[in-house]
Short mmCIF file of C-alpha atoms (C1' of nucleotides) in Angstrom, two decimals:
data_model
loop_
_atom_site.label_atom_id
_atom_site.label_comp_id
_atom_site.label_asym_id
_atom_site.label_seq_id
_atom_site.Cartn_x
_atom_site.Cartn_y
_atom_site.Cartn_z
CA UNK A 11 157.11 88.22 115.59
CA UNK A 12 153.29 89.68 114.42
CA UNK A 13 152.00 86.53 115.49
CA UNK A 14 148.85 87.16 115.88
CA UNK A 15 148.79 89.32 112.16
CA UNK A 16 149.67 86.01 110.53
CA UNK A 17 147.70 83.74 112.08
CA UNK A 18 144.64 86.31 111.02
CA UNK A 19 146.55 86.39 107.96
CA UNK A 20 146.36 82.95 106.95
CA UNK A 21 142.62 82.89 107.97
CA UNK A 22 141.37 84.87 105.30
CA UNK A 23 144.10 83.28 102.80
CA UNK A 24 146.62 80.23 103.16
CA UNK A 25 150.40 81.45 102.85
CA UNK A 26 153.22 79.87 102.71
CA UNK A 27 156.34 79.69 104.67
CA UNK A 28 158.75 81.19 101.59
CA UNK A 29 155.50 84.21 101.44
CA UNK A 30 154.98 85.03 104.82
CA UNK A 31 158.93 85.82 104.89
CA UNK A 32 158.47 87.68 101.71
CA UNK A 33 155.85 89.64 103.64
CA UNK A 34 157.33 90.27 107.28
CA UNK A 35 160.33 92.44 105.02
CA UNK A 36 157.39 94.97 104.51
CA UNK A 37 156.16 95.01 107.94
CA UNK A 38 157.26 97.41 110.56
CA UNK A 39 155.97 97.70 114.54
CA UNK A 40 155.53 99.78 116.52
CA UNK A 41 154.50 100.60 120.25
CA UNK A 42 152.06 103.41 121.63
CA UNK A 43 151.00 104.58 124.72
CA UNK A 44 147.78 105.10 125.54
CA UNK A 45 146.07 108.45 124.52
CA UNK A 46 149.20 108.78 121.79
CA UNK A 47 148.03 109.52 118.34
CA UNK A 48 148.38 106.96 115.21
CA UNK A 49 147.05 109.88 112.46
CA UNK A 50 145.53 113.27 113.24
CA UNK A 51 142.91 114.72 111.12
CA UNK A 52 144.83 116.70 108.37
CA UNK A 53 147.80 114.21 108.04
CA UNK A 54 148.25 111.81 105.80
CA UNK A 55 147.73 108.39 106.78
CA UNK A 56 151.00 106.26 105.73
CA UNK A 57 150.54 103.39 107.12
CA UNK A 58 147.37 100.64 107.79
CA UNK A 59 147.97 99.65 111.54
CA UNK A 60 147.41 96.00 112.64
CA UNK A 61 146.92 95.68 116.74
CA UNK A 62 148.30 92.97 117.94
CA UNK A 63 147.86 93.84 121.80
CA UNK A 64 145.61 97.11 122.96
CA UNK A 65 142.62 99.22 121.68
CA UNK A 66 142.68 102.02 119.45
CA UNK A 67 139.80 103.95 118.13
CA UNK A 68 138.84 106.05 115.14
CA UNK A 69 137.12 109.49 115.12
CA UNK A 70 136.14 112.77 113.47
CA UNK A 71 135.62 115.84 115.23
CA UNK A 72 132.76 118.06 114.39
CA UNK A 73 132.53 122.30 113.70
CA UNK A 74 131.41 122.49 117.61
CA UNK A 75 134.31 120.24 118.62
CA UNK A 76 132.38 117.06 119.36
CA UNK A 77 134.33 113.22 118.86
CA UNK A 78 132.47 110.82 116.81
CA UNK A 79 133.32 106.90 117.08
CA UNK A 80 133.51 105.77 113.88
CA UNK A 81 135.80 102.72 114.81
CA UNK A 82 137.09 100.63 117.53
CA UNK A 83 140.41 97.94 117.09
CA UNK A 84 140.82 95.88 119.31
CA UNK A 85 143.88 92.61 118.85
CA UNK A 86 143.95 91.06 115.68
CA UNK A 87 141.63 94.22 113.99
CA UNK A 88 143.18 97.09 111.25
CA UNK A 89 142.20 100.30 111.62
CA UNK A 90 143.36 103.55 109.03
CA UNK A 91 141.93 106.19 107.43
CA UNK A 92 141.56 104.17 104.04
CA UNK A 93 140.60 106.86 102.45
CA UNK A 94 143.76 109.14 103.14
CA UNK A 95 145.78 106.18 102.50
CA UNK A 96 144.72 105.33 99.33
CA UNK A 97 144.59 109.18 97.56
CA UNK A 98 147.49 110.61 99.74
CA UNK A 99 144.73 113.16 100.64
CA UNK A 100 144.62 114.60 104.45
CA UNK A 101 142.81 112.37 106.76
CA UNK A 102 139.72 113.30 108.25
CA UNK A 103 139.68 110.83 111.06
CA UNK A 104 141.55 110.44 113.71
CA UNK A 105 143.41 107.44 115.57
CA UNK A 106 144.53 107.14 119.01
CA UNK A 107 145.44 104.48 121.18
CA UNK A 108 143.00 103.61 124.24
CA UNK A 109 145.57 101.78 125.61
CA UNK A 110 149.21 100.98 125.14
CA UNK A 111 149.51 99.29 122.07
CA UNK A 112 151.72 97.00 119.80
CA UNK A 113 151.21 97.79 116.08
CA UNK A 114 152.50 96.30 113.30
CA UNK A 115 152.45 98.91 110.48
CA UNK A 116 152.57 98.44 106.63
CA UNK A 117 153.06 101.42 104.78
CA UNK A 118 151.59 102.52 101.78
CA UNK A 119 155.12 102.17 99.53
CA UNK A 120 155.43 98.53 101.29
CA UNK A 121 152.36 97.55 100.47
CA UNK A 122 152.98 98.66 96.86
CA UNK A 123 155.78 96.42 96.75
CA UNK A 124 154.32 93.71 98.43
CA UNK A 125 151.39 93.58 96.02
CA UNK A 126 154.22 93.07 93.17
CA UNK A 127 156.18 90.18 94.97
CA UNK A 128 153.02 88.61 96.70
CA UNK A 129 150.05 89.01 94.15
CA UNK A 130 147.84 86.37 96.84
CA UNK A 131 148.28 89.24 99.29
CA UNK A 132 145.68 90.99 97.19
CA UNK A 133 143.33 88.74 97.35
CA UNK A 134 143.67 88.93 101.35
CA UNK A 135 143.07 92.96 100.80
CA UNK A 136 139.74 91.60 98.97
CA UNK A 137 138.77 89.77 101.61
CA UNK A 138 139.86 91.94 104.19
CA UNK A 139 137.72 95.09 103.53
CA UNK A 140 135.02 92.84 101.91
CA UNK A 141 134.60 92.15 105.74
CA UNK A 142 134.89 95.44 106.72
CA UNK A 143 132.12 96.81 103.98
CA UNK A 144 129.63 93.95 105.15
CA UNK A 145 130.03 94.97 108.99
CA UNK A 146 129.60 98.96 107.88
CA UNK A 147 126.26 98.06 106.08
CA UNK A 148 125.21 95.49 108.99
CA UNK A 149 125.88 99.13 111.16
CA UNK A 150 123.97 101.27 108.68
CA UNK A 151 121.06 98.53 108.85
CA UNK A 152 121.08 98.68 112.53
CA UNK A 153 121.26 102.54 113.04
CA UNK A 154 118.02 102.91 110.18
CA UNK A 155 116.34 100.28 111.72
CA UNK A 156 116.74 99.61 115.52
CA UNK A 157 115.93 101.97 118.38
CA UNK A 158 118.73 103.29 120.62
CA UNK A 159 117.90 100.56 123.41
CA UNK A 160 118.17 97.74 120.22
CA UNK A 161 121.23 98.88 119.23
CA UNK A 162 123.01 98.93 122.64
CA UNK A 163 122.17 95.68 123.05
CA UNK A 164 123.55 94.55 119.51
CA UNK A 165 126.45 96.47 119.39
CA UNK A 166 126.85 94.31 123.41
CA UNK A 167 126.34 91.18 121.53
CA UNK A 168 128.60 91.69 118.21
CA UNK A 169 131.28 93.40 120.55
CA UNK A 170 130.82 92.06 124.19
CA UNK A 171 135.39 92.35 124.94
CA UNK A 172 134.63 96.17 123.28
CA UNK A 173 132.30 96.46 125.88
CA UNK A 174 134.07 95.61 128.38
CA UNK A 175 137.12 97.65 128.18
CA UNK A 176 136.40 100.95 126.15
CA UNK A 177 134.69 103.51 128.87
CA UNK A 178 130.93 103.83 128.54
CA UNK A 179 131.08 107.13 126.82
CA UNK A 180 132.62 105.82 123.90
CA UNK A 181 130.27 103.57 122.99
CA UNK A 182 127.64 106.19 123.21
CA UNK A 183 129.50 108.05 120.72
CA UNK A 184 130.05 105.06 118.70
CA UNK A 185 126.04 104.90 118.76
CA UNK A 186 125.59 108.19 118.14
CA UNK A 187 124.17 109.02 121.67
CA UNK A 188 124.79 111.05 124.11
CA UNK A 189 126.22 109.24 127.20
CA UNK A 190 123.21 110.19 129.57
CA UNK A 191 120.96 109.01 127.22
CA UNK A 192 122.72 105.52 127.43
CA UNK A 193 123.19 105.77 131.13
CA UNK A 194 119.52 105.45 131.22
CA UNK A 195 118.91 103.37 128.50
CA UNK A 196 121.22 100.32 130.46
CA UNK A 197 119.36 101.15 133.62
CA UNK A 198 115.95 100.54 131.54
CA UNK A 199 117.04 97.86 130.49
CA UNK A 200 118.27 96.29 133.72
CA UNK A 201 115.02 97.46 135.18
CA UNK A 202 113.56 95.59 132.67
CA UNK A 203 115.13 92.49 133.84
CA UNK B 27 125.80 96.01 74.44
CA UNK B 28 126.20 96.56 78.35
CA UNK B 29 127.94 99.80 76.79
CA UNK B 30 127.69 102.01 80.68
CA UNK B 31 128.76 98.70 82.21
CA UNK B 32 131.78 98.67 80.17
CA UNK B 33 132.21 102.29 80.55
CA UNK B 34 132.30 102.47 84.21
CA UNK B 35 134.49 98.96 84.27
CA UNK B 36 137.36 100.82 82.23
CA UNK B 37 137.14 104.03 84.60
CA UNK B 38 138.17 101.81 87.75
CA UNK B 39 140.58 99.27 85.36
CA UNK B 40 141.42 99.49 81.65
CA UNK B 41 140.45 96.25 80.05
CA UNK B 42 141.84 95.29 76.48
CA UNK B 43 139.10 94.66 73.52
CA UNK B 44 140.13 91.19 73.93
CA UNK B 45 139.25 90.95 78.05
CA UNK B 46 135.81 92.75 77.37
CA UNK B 47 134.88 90.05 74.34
CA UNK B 48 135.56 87.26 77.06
CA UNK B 49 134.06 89.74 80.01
CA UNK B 50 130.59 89.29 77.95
CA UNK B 51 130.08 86.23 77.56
CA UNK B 52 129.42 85.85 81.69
CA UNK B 53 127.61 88.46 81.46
CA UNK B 54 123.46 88.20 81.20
CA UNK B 55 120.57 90.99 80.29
CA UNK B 56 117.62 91.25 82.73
CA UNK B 57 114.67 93.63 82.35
CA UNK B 58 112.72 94.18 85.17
CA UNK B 59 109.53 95.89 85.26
CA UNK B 60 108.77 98.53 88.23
CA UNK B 61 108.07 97.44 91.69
CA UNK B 62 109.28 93.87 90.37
CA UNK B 63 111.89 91.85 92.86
CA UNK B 64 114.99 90.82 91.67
CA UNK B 65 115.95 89.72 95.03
CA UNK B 66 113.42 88.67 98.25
CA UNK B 67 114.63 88.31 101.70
CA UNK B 68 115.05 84.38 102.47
CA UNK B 69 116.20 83.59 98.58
CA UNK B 70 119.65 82.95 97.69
CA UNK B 71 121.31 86.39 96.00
CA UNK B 72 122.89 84.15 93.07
CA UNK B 73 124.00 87.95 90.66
CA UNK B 74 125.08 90.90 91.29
CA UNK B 75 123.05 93.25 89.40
CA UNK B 76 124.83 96.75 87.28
CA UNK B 77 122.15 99.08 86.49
CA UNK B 78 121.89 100.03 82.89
CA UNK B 79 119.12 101.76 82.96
CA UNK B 80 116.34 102.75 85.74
CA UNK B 81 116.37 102.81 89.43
CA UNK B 82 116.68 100.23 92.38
CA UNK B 83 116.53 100.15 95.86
CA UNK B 84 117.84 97.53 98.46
CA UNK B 85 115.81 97.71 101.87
CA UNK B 86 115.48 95.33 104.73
CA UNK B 87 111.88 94.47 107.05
CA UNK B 88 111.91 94.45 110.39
CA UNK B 89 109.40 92.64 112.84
CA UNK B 90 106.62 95.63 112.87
CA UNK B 91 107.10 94.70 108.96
CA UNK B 92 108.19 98.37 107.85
CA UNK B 93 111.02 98.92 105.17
CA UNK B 94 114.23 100.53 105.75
CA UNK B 95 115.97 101.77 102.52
CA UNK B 96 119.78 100.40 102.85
CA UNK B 97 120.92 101.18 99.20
CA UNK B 98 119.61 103.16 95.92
CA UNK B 99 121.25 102.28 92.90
CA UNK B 100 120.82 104.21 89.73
CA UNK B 101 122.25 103.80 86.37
CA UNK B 102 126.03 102.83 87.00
CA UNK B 103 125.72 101.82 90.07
CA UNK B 104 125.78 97.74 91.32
CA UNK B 105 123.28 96.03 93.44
CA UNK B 106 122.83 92.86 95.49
CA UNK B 107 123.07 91.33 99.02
CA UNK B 108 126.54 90.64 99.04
CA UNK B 109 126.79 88.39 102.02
CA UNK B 110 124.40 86.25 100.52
CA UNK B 111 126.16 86.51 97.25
CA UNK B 112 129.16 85.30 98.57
CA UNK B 113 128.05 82.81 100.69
CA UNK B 114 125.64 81.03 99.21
CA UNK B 115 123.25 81.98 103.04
CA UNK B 116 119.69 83.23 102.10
CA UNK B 117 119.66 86.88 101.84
CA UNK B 118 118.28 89.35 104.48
CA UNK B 119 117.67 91.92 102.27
CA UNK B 120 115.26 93.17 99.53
CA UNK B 121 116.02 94.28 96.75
CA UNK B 122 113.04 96.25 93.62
CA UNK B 123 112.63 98.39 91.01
CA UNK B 124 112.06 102.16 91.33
CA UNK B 125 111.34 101.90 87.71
CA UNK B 126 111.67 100.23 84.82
CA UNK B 127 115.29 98.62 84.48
CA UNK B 128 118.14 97.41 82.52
CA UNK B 129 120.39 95.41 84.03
CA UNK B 130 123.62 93.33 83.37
CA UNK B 131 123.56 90.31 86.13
CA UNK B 132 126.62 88.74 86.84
CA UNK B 133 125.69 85.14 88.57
CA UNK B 134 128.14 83.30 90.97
CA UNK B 135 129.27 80.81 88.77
CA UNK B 136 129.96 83.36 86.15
CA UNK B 137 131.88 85.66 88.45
CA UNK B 138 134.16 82.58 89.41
CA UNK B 139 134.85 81.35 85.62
CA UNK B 140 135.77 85.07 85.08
CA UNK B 141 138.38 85.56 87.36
CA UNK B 142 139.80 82.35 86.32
CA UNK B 143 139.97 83.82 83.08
CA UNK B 144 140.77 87.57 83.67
CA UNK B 145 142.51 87.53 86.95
CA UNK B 146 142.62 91.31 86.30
CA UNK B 147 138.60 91.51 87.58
CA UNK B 148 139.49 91.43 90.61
CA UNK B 149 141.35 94.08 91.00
CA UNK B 150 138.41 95.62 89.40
CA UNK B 151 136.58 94.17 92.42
CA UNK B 152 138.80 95.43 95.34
CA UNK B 153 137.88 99.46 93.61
CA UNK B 154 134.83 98.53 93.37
CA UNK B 155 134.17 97.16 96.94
CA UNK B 156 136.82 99.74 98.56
CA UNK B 157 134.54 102.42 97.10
CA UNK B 158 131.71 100.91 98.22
CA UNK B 159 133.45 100.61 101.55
CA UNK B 160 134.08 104.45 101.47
CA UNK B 161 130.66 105.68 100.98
CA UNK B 162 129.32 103.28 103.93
CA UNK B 163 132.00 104.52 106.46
CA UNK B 164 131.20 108.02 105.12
CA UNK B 165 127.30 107.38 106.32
CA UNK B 166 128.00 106.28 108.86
CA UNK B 167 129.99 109.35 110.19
CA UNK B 168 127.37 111.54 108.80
CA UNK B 169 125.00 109.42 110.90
CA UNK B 170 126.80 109.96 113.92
CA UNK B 171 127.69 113.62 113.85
CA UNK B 172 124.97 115.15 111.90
CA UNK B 173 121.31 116.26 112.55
CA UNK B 174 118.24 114.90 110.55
CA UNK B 175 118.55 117.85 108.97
CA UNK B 176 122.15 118.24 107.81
CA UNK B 177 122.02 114.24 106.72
CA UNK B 178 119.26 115.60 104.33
CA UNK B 179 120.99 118.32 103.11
CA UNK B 180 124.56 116.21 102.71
CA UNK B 181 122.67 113.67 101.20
CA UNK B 182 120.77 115.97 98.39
CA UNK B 183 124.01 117.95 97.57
CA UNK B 184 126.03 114.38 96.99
CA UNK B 185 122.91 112.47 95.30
CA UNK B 186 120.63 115.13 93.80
CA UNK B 187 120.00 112.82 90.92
CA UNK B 188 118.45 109.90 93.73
CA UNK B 189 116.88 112.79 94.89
CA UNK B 190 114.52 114.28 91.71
CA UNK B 191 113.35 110.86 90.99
CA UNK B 192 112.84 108.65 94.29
CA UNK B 193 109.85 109.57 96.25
CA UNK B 194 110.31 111.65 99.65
CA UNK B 195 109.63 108.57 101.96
CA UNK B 196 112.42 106.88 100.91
CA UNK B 197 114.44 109.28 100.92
CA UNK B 198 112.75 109.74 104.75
CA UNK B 199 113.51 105.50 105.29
CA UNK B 200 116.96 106.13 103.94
CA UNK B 201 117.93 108.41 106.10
CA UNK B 202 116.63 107.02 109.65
CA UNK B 203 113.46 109.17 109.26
CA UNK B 204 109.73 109.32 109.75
CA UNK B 205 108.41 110.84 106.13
CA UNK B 206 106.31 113.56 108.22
CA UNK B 207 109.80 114.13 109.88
CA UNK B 208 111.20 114.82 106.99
CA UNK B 209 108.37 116.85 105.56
CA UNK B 210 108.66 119.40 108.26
CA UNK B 211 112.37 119.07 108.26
CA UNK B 212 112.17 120.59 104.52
CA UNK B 213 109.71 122.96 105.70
CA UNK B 214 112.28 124.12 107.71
CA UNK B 215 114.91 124.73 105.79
CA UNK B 216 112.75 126.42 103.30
CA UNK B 217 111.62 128.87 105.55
CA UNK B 218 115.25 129.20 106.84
CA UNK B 219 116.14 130.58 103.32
"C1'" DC C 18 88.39 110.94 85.18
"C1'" DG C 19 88.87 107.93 89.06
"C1'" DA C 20 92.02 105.51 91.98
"C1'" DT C 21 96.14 105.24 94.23
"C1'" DT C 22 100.20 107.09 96.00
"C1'" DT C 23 102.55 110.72 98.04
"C1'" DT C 24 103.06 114.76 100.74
"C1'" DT C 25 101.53 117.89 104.08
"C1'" DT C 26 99.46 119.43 108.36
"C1'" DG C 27 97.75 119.17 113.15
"C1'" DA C 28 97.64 117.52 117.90
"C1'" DA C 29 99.26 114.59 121.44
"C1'" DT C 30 102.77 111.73 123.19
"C1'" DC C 31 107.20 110.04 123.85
"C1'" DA C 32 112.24 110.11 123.71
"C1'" DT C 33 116.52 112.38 123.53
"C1'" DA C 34 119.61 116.33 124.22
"C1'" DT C 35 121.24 119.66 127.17
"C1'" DC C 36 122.84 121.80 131.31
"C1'" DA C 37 124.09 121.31 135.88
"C1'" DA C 38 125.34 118.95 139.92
"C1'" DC C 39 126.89 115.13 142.43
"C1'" DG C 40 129.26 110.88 143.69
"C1'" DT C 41 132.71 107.67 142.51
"C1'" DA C 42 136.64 105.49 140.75
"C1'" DC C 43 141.14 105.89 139.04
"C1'" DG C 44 145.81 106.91 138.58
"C1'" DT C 45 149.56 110.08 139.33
"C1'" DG C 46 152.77 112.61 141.73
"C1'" DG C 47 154.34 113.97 146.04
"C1'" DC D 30 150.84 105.12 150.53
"C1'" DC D 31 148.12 108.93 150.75
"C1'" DA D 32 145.99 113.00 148.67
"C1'" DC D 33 144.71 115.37 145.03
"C1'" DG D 34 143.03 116.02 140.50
"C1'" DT D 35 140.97 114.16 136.60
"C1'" DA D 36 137.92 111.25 134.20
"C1'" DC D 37 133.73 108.76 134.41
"C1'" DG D 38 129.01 107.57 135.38
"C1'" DT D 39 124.61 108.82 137.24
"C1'" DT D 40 120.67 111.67 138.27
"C1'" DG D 41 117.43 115.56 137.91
"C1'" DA D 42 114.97 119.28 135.51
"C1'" DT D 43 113.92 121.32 131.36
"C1'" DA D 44 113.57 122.12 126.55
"C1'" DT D 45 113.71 120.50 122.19
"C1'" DG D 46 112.78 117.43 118.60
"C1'" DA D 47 110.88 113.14 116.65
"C1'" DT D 48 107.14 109.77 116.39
"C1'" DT D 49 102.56 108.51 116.01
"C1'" DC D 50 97.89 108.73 114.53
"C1'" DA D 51 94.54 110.91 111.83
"C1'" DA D 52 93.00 113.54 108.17
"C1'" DA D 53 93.25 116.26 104.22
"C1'" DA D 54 95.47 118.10 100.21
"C1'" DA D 55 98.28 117.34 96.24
"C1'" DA D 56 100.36 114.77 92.71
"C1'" DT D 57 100.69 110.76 89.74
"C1'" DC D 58 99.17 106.87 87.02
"C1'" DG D 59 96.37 104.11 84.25
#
DNA sequence: CGATTTTTTGAATCATATCAACGTACGTGG
DNA sequence: CCACGTACGTTGATATGATTCAAAAAATCG
């Protein structure tokens, strides 16, 4: 059970056998189909999601209606509207699944339990979303810095199984693009080759 | 001494008299005259830097050697190349003075002594870097979803402070922009109202 | 005051967005 | 298993917006 959450787990931060029990008490799973929601914009977000199998995605929605990729998850990523989480204000993302899914979900009282019991899992937290603010700022650096065609082919690189399975669209959106423009910017570039 | 460091450090986590006494001594002054590096691309980022008093910016080179402004930090805010912090790799950032500058450095060394001694820090890192986290993802959206000219206005209305006292080109680099861009882009709105 | 930095303006070029249409692949239900 | 409908990707034409290069005006600093 959540194999793939521990083994991540003890990546960032060694547990032990007596802990990682401690821990699985707080966790719950949970399965979605694809194009089922996780947290609509205007909820709150109760839970941080772990995927252990699928691909989710995280989005806001603009005054004209637009989706926005803020986030993909693919196995062994979390995804949440940290934010929302953290205040118990509405969300202003949202999360669907891009395909079926297994989740393992700890919610935000769980967590404030298992922070008591398990102080070490804090320092995973650290870790965790030090790792997510580097990536953001790598993104930020990239989208200031690169041209469209540049970041296609970084965003290929850093995410080549993303690539593969999320529908080209998406990743325009996730590159702030529309998805002609990167229709033609991957025939450039194969042109180009 | 370090009085808006301690300041901001008791609005994220209340530290006793006793904590801060021990919380200074890893703590080191650094003036730094304007245009003056405290960090260089290539160099090891061995402090984070709190800014007393003055203005920074962190910005990254690419080939055709022009700047792109990743991060202002007034007074209150932190500063430094945080991968490069943490691991010890050489930095890939840049990071000046805007002005003249107070700072409070916190080295490496220091930072590990102190949480050894006041494992409460770190919770006073995880606010710190969670917030940090926040703003990034929030750019991020707004770089997605917004014009040029709506990421100007967004970003004057949330840092009109940055805004009176950092020249318009970086302001321009910060956002993604050419400055002529964003010359005509206030031109614009001007006229608008 | 002189020198440097910053901002603005103009003209030409280049790139992206938009709108529309088409072809294709996919999966779902009959 | 086929047929239909939906989602997806591509292409074209056009319009819009940004970049670039150059120059001048304005502001700032010593």
């Amino acid at each position: 059970m959540y194999e793939l959450f521990f083994q991540k787990l003890n990546e960032k931060v060694a547990f032990t056998n007596e802990e990682q029990k401690v821990i699985t008490g707080y966790l719950t799973s949970k399965k979605l189909r694809k194009k089922q929601y996780l947290l609509q914009a205007g909820d709150v977000c109760k839970a941080i999601a772990f995927v252990e199998k699928g691909a989710m995605r995280e989005y806001s929605v603009d005054e004209s209606g637009a989706e926005h990729i803020l986030q993909f998850a693919l196995e062994g990523w979390l995804i949440s509207d940290l934010y929302s989480f953290m205040t118990g204000e509405p969300a202003t993302y949202n999360i669907d699944a891009l395909e079926d899914c297994d989740l393992v979900l700890l919610t935000k009282s769980a967590q404030g339990e298992l922070l008591k019991k398990v102080p070490k899992f804090e320092t995973y937290t650290t870790a965790q979303i030090t790792g997510a603010y580097l990536a953001m700022q790598k993104r930020v650096n990239a989208m200031i810095s690169l041209t469209p065609g540049q970041r296609y082919l970084y965003f290929i690189n850093l995410y080549p199984n993303i690539a593969r399975r999320v529908p080209q669209h998406m990743i325009a959106s996730y590159l702030g693009l529309s998805p002609e423009t990167l229709s033609r910017i991957r025939k450039r570039l194969a042109a180009a080759q």
